[in-house]
Tab-separated table of C-alpha atoms in Angstrom:
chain	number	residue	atom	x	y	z
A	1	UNK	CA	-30.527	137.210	-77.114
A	2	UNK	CA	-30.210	134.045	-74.676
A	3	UNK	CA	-27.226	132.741	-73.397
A	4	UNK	CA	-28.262	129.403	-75.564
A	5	UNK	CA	-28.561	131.372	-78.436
A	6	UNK	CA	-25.322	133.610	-78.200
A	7	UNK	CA	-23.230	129.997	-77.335
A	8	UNK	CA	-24.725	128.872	-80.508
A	9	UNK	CA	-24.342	131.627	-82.978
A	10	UNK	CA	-20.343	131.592	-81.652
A	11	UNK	CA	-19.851	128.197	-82.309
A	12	UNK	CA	-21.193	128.589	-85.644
A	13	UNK	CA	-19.823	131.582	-86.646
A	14	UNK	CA	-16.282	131.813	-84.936
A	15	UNK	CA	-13.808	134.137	-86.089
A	16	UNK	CA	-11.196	134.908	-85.821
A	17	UNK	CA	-9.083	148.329	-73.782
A	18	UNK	CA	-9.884	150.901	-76.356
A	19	UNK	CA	-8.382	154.242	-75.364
A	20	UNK	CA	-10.080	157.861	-76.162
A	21	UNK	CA	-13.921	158.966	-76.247
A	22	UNK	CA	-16.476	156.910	-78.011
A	23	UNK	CA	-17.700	157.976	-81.315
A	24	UNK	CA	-21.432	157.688	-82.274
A	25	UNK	CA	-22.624	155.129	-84.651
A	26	UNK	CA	-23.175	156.768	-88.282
A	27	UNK	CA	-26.025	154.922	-89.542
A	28	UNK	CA	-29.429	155.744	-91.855
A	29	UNK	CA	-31.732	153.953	-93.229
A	30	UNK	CA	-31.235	153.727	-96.799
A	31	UNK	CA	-34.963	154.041	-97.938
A	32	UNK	CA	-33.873	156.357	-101.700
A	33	UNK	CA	-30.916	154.636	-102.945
A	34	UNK	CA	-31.133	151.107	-104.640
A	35	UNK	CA	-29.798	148.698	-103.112
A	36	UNK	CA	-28.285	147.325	-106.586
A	37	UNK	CA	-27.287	148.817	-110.127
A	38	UNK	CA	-30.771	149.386	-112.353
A	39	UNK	CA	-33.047	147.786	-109.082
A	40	UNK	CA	-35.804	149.881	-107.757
A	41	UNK	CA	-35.575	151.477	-103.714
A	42	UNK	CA	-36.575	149.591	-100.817
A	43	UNK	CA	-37.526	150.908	-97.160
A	44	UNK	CA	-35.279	148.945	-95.014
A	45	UNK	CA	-37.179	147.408	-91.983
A	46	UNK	CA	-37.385	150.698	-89.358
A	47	UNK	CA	-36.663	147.723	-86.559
A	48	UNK	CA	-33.585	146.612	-88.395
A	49	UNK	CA	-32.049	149.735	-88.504
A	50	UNK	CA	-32.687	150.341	-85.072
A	51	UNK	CA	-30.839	147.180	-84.037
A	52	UNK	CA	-28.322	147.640	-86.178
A	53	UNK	CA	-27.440	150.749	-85.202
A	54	UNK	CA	-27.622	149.142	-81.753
A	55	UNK	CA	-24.800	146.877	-82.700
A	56	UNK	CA	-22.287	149.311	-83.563
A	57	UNK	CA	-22.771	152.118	-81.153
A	58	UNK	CA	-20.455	152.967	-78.520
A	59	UNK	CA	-16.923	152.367	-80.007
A	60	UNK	CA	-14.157	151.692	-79.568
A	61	UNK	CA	-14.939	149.393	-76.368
A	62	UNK	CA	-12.998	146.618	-74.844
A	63	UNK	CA	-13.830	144.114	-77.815
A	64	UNK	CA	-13.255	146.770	-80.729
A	65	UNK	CA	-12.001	149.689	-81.644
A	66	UNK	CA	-14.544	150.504	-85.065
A	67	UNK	CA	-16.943	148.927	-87.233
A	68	UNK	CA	-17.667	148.992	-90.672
A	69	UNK	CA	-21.327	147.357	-92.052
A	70	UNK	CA	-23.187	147.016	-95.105
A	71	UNK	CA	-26.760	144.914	-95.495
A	72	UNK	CA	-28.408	144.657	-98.700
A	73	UNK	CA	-30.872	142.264	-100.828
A	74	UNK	CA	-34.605	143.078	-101.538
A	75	UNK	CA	-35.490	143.748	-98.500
A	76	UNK	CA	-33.650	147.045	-98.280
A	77	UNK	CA	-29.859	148.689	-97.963
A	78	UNK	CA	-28.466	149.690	-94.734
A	79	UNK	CA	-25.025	151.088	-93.988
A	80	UNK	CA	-23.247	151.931	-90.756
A	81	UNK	CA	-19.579	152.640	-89.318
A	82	UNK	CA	-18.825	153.752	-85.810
A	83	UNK	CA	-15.499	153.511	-83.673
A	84	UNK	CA	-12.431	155.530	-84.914
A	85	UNK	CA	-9.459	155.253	-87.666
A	86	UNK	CA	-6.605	154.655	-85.016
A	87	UNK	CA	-6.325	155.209	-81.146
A	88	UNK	CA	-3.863	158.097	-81.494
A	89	UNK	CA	-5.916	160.431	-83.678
A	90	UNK	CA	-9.351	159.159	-82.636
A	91	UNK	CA	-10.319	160.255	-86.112
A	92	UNK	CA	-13.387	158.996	-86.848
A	93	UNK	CA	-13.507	155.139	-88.365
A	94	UNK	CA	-13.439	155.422	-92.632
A	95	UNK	CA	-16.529	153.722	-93.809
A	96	UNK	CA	-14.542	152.602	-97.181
A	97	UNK	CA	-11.317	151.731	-95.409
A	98	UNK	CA	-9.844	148.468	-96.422
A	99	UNK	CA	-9.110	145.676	-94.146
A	100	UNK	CA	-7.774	142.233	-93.677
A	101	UNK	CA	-10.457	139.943	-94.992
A	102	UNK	CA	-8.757	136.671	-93.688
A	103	UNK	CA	-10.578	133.781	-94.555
A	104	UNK	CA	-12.839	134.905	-96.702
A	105	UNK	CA	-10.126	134.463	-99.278
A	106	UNK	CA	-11.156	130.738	-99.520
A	107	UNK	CA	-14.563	131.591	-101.737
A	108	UNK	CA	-12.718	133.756	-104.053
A	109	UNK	CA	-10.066	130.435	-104.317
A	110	UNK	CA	-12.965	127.987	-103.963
A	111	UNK	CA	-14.752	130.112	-106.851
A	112	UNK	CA	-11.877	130.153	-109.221
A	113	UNK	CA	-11.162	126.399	-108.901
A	114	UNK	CA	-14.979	125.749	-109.663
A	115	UNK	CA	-14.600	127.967	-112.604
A	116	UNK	CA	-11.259	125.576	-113.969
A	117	UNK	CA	-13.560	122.512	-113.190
A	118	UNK	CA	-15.968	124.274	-115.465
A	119	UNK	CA	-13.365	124.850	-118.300
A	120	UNK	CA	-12.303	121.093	-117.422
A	121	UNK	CA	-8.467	122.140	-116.473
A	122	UNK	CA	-9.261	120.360	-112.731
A	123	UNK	CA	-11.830	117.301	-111.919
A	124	UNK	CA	-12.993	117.488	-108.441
A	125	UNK	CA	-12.850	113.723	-107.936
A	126	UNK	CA	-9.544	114.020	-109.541
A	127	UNK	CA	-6.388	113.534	-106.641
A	128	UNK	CA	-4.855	116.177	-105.470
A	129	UNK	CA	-1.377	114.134	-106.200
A	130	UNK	CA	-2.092	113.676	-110.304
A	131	UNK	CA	-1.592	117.501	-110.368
A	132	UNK	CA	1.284	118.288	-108.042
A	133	UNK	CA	2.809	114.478	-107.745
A	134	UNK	CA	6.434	116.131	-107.418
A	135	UNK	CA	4.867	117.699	-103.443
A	136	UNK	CA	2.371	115.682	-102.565
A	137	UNK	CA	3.344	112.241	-100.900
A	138	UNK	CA	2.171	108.629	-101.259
A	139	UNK	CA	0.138	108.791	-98.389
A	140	UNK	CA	-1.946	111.885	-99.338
A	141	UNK	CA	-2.509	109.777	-102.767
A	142	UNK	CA	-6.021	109.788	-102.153
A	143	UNK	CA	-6.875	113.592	-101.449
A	144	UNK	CA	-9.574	114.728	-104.097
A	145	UNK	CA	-9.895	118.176	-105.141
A	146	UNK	CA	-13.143	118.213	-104.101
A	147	UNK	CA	-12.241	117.293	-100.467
A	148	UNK	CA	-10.015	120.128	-100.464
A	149	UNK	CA	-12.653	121.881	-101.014
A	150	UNK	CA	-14.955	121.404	-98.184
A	151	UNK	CA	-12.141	120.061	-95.631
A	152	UNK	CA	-12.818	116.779	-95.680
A	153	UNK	CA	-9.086	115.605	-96.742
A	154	UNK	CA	-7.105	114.652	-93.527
A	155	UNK	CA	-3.984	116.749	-94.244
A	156	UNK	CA	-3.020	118.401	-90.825
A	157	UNK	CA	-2.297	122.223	-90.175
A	158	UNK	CA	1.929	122.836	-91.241
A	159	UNK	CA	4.036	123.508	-88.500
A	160	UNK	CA	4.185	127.041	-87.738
A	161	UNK	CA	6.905	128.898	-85.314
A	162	UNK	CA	5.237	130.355	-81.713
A	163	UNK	CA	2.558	128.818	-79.752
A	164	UNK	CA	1.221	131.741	-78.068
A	165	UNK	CA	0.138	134.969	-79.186
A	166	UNK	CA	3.812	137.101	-77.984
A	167	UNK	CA	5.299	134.316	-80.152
A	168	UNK	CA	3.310	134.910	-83.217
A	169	UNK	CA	4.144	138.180	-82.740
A	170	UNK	CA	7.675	137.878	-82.613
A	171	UNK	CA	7.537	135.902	-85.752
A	172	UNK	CA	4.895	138.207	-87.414
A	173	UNK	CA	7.729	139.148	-90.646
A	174	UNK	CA	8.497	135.298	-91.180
A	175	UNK	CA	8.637	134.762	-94.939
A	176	UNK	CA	6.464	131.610	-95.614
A	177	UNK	CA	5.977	129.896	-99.472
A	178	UNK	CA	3.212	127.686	-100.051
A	179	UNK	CA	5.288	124.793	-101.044
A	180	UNK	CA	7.072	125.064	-98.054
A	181	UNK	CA	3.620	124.706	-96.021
A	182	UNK	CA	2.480	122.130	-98.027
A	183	UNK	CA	5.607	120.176	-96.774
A	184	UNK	CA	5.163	120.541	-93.236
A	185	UNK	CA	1.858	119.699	-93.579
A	186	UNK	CA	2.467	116.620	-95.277
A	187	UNK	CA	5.592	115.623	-93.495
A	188	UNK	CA	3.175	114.655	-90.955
A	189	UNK	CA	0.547	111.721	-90.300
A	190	UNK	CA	-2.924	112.438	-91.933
A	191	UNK	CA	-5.717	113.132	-89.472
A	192	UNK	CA	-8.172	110.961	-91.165
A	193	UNK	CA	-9.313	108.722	-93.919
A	194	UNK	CA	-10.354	111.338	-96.583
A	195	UNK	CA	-13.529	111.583	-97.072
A	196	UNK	CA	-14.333	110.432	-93.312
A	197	UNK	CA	-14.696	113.934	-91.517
A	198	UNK	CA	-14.158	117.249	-92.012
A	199	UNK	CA	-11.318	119.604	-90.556
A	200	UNK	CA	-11.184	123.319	-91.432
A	201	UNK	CA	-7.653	124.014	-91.754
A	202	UNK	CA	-5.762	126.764	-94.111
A	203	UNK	CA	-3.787	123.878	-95.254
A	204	UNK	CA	-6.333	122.744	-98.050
A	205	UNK	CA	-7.109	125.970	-99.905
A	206	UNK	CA	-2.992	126.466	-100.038
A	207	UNK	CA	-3.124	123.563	-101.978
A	208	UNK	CA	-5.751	124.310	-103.939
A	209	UNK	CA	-3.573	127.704	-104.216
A	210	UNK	CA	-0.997	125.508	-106.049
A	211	UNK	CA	-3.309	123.469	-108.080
A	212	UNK	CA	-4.630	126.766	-109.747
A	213	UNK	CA	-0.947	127.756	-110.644
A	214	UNK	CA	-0.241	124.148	-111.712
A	215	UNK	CA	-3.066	124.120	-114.211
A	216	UNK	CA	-3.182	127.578	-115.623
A	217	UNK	CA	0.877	128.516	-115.771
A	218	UNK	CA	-0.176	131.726	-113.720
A	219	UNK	CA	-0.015	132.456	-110.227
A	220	UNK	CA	-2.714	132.353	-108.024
A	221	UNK	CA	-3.589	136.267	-107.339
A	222	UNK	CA	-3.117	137.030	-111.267
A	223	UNK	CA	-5.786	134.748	-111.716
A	224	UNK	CA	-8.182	135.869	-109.242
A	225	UNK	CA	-7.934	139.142	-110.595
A	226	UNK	CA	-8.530	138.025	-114.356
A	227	UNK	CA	-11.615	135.923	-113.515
A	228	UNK	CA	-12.835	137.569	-110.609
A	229	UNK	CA	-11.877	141.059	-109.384
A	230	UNK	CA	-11.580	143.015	-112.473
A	231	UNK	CA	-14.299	141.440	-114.595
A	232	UNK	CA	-17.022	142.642	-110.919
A	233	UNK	CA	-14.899	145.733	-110.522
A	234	UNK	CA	-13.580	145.191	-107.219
A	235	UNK	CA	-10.950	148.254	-107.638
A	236	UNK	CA	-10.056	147.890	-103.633
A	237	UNK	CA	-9.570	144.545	-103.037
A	238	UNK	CA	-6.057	142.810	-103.366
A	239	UNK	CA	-3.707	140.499	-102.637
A	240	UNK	CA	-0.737	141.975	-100.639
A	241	UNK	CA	1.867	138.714	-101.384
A	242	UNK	CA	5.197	140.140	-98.884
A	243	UNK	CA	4.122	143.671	-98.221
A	244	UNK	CA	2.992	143.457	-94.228
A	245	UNK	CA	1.372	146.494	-94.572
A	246	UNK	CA	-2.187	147.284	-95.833
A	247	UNK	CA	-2.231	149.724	-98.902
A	248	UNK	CA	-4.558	152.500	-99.150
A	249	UNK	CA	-7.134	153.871	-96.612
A	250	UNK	CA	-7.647	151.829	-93.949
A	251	UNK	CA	-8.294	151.769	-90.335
A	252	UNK	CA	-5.930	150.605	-87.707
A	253	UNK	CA	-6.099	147.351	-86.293
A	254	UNK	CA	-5.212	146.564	-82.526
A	255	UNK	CA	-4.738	143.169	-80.121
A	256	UNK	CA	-4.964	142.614	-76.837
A	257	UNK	CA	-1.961	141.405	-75.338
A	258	UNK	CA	-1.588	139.870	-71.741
A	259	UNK	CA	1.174	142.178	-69.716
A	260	UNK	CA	4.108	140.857	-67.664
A	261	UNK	CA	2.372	142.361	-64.048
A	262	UNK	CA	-0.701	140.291	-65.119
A	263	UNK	CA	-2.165	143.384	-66.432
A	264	UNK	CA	-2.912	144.024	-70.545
A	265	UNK	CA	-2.345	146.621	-73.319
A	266	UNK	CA	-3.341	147.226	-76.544
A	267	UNK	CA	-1.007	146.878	-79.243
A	268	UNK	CA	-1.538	147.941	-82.971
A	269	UNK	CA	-1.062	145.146	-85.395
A	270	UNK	CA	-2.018	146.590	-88.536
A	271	UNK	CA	1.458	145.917	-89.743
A	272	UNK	CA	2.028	142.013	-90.040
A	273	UNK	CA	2.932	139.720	-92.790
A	274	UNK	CA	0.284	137.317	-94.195
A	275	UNK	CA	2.574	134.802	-95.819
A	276	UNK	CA	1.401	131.778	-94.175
A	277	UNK	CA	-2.390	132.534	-95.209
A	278	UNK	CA	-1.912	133.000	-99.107
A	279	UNK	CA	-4.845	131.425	-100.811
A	280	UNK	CA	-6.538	130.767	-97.455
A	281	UNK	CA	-6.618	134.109	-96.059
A	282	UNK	CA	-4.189	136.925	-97.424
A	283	UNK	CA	-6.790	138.790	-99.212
A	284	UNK	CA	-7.411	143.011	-98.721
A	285	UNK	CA	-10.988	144.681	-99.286
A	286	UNK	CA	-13.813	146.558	-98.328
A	287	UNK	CA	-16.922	146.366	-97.447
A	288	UNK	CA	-18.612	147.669	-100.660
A	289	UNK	CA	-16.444	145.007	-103.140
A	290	UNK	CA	-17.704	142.269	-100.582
A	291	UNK	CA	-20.916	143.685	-101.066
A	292	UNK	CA	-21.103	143.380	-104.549
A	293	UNK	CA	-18.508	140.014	-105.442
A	294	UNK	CA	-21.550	138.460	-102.243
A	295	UNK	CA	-24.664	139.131	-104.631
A	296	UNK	CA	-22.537	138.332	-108.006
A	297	UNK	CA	-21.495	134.815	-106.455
A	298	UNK	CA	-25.098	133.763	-105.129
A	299	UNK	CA	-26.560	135.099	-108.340
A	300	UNK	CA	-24.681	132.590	-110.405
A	301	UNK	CA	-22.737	135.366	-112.231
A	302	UNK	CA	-18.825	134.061	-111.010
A	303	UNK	CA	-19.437	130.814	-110.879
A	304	UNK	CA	-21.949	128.998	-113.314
A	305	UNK	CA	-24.589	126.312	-113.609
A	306	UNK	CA	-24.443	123.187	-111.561
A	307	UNK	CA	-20.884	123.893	-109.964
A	308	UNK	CA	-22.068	126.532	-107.889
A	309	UNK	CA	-24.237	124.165	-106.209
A	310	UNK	CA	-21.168	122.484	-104.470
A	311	UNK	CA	-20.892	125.926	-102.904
A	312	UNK	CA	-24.196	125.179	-101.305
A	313	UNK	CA	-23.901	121.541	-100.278
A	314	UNK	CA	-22.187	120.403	-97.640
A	315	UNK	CA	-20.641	116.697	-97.213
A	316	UNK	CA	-22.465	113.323	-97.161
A	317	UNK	CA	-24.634	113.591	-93.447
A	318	UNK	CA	-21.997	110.731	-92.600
A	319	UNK	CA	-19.334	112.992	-92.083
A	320	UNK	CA	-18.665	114.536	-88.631
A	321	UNK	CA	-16.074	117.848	-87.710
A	322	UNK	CA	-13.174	115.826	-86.698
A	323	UNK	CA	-12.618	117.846	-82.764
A	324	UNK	CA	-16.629	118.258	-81.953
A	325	UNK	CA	-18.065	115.438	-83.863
A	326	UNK	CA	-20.274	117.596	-84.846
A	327	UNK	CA	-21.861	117.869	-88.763
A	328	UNK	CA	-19.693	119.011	-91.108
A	329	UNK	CA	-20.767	122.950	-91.963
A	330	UNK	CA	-18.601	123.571	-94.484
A	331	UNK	CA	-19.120	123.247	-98.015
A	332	UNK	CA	-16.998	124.606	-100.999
A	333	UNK	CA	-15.606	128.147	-99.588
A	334	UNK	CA	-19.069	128.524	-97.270
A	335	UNK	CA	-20.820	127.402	-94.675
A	336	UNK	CA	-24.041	127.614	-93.466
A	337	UNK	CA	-26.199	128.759	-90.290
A	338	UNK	CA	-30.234	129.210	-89.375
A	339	UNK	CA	-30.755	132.480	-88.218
A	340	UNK	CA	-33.778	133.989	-87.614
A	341	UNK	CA	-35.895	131.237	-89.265
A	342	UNK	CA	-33.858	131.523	-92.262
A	343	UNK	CA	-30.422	129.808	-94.009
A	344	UNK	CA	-27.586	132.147	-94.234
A	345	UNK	CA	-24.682	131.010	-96.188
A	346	UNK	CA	-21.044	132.591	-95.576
A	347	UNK	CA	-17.472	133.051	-94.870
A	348	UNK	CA	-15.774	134.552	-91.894
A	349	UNK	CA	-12.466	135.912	-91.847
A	350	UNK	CA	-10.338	136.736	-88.762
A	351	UNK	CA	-6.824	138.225	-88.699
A	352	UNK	CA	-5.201	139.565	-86.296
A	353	UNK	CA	-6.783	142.975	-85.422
A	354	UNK	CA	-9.783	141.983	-88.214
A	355	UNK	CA	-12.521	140.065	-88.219
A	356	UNK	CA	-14.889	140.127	-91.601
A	357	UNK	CA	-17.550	138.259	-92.606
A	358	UNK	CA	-20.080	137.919	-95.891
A	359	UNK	CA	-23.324	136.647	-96.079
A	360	UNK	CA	-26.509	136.125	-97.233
A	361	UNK	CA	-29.889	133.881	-98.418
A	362	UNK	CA	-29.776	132.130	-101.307
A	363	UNK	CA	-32.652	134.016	-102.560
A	364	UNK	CA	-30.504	137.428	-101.907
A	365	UNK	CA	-33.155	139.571	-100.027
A	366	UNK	CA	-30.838	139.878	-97.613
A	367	UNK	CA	-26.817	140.477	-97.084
A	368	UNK	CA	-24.515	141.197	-94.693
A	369	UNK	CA	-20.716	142.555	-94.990
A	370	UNK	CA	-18.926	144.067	-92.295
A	371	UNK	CA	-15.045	144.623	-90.539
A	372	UNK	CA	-14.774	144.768	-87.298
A	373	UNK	CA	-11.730	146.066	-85.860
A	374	UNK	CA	-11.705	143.187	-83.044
A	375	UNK	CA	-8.992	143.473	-80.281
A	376	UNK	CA	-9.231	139.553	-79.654
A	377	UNK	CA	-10.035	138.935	-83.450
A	378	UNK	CA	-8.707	135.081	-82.934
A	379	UNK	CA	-9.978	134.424	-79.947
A	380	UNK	CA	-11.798	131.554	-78.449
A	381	UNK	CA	-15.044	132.913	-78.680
A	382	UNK	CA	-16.823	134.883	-81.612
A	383	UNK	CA	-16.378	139.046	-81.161
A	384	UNK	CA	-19.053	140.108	-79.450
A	385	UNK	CA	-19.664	143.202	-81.896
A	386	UNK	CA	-19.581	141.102	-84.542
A	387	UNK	CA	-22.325	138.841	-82.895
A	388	UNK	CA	-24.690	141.519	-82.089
A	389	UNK	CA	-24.201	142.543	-85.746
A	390	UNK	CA	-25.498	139.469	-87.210
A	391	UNK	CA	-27.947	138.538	-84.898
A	392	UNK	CA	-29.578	142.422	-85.572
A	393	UNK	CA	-29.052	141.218	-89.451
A	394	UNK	CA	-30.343	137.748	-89.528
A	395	UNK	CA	-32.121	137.507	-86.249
A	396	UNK	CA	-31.119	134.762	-83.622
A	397	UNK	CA	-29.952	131.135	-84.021
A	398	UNK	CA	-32.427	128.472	-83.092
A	399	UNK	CA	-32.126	127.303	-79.512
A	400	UNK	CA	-32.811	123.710	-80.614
């Protein structure tokens, strides 16, 4: 891939010293087992594998320590894990760990509000302020829900404690509530006119956190789970609400860290609260529930009729990314990308330690889950793993 095309693909996909000897990528080509429940086999593209395998090989390395991949759709199935469970050990990397999914917790909170504005408990074009009026302020009065959806609503990021990286760190066990982010956020100037550009922050799917509590009398995860999880099975995925830790198998996470003598180390940061993410990005999974919750929400089965189209439609052509000024790429929980002559929609997720993304065409031939253990998993620039993995799935971005 070009240097054009790998600046590309990282701006539109941004995420969020590996010790020990490298373990071999364990890939095959899944050519005799269906690539869905009751569908018939599919050779997956010889080429494909090849690449994919590619992508994986050789970890851990300086930019991660394992990887854990899934592709699916009509065109084939293809699965692959390489790198190891932990740098002490050097265990070999568990293929059905769970991980931190980050932000991909916004389409299972973007799909459950769509399925309330189905049941007519929200209206999209409904403020923000008629639900929660007691938190939000008079000048947030005009913040829609559906502008919480796709980031178009103005409210900046809440204050958080540490600046840099050995702050976060050191504040990594800080209990956070969502009302109490809410505040900070909105103790503070909006951004923009709402409606005018769009600003991915964490800040608008914790409020759309609270609006799904406000309207149902539940809490937030309980409903997930009700309307989502249990009803696709998704046995390993969960939402881990004060426990820092990450239940059940999973692989270790580790992050970079810049060294008093100028030098670096690796530090593992499996262990560390997710407070401040709730309904943005707290969620725990694997990559076979992603798998499967990927082809049940593009297949219409979560979210139904004409509502999941605001899952695929991004804001009014009018509306620019409030840093870049840019077009907006987000829509309701996705966003959107050409690769290899083709649209991909998706989420990525990035905590620290964990970068995740799913993806696929609308018409489902082809999908892509994976973890990647990143050591600089909220770094500047997208994981260069996690790159070559989607650019071996989807091909390359255009260079236009």
């Amino acid at each position: 891939m070009n240097s054009r095309a790998r600046t590309l693909l990282a701006a539109a996909l941004v995420l969020g010293i590996a010790a020990g000897p490298a373990a071999p990528a364990a890939f095959a080509n899944a050519a005799t087992a269906p690539h869905a429940a009751g569908a018939r086999t599919h050779t997956f593209p010889e080429a494909d594998a090849e690449a994919l395998g590619a992508a994986i090989s050789g970890l851990p390395a300086d930019d991660a320590t394992a990887a854990l991949v899934r592709v699916g759709g009509t065109d084939g199935s293809w699965r692959g894990s390489s790198g190891v469970h932990d740098l002490v050990s050097n265990r070999p990397a568990d293929p059905a760990a769970r991980f931190r999914a980050g932000s991909v917790t916004k389409v299972f909170t973007a799909a459950t509000a769509l399925q309330l504005a189905g049941e007519r408990k929200l209206d999209l074009d409904r403020t923000a302020r008629h639900y929660l009026p007691d938190l939000i302020p008079a000048a947030y009065a005009r913040v829609t829900v559906r502008q919480l959806l796709d980031h178009t609503s103005g409210i900046p990021a809440a204050r958080m404690p540490g600046k840099t990286l050995e702050e976060a760190y050191a504040h990594r066990f800080d209990p956070h509530t969502p009302r109490g982010m809410v505040s900070s956020a909105m103790a503070q100037a909006p951004e923009f006119t709402p409606g005018r550009s769009q600003h991915y922050l964490n800040i608008n799917y914790t409020v759309l956190g609270l609006l799904i509590e406000k309207v149902t009398g539940d809490s937030y995860a309980h409903q997930v789970g009700e309307r989502i999880l249990r009803p696709l099975g998704l046995r390993s995925t969960s939402f881990p609400g004060t426990d820092p830790g990450i239940q059940g198998p999973h692989n270790h996470g580790y992050q970079l860290f810049d060294t008093p003598d100028g030098g670096t180390e690796l530090r593992d940061v499996t262990v560390w609260g997710v407070t401040d993410a709730w309904a943005a990005g707290d969620i725990v999974s694997t990559t076979a529930d992603l798998e499967r919750f990927t082809r049940a929400l593009f297949a219409g089965k979560v979210v139904r009729g004409p509502l999941l189209e605001e899952m695929f439609t991004l804001p009014d052509s009018s509306v620019r990314t409030y840093l870049t000024g840019g077009p907006a790429r987000y829509s309701a929980g996705l966003s959107v990308q050409t690769l290899g002559g083709r649209e991909v929609w998706g989420k990525t997720g990035g905590r620290w330690g964990y970068n995740t993304l799913m993806a696929a065409t609308r018409d489902l031939s082809r999908t892509l889950v994976y973890s990647v253990n990143s050591t600089d998993a909220k770094g500047q620039d997208m994981n260069a793993t996690a790159m070559d993995i989607v650019v071996a799935a989807f091909g390359a971005p255009s260079a236009e």
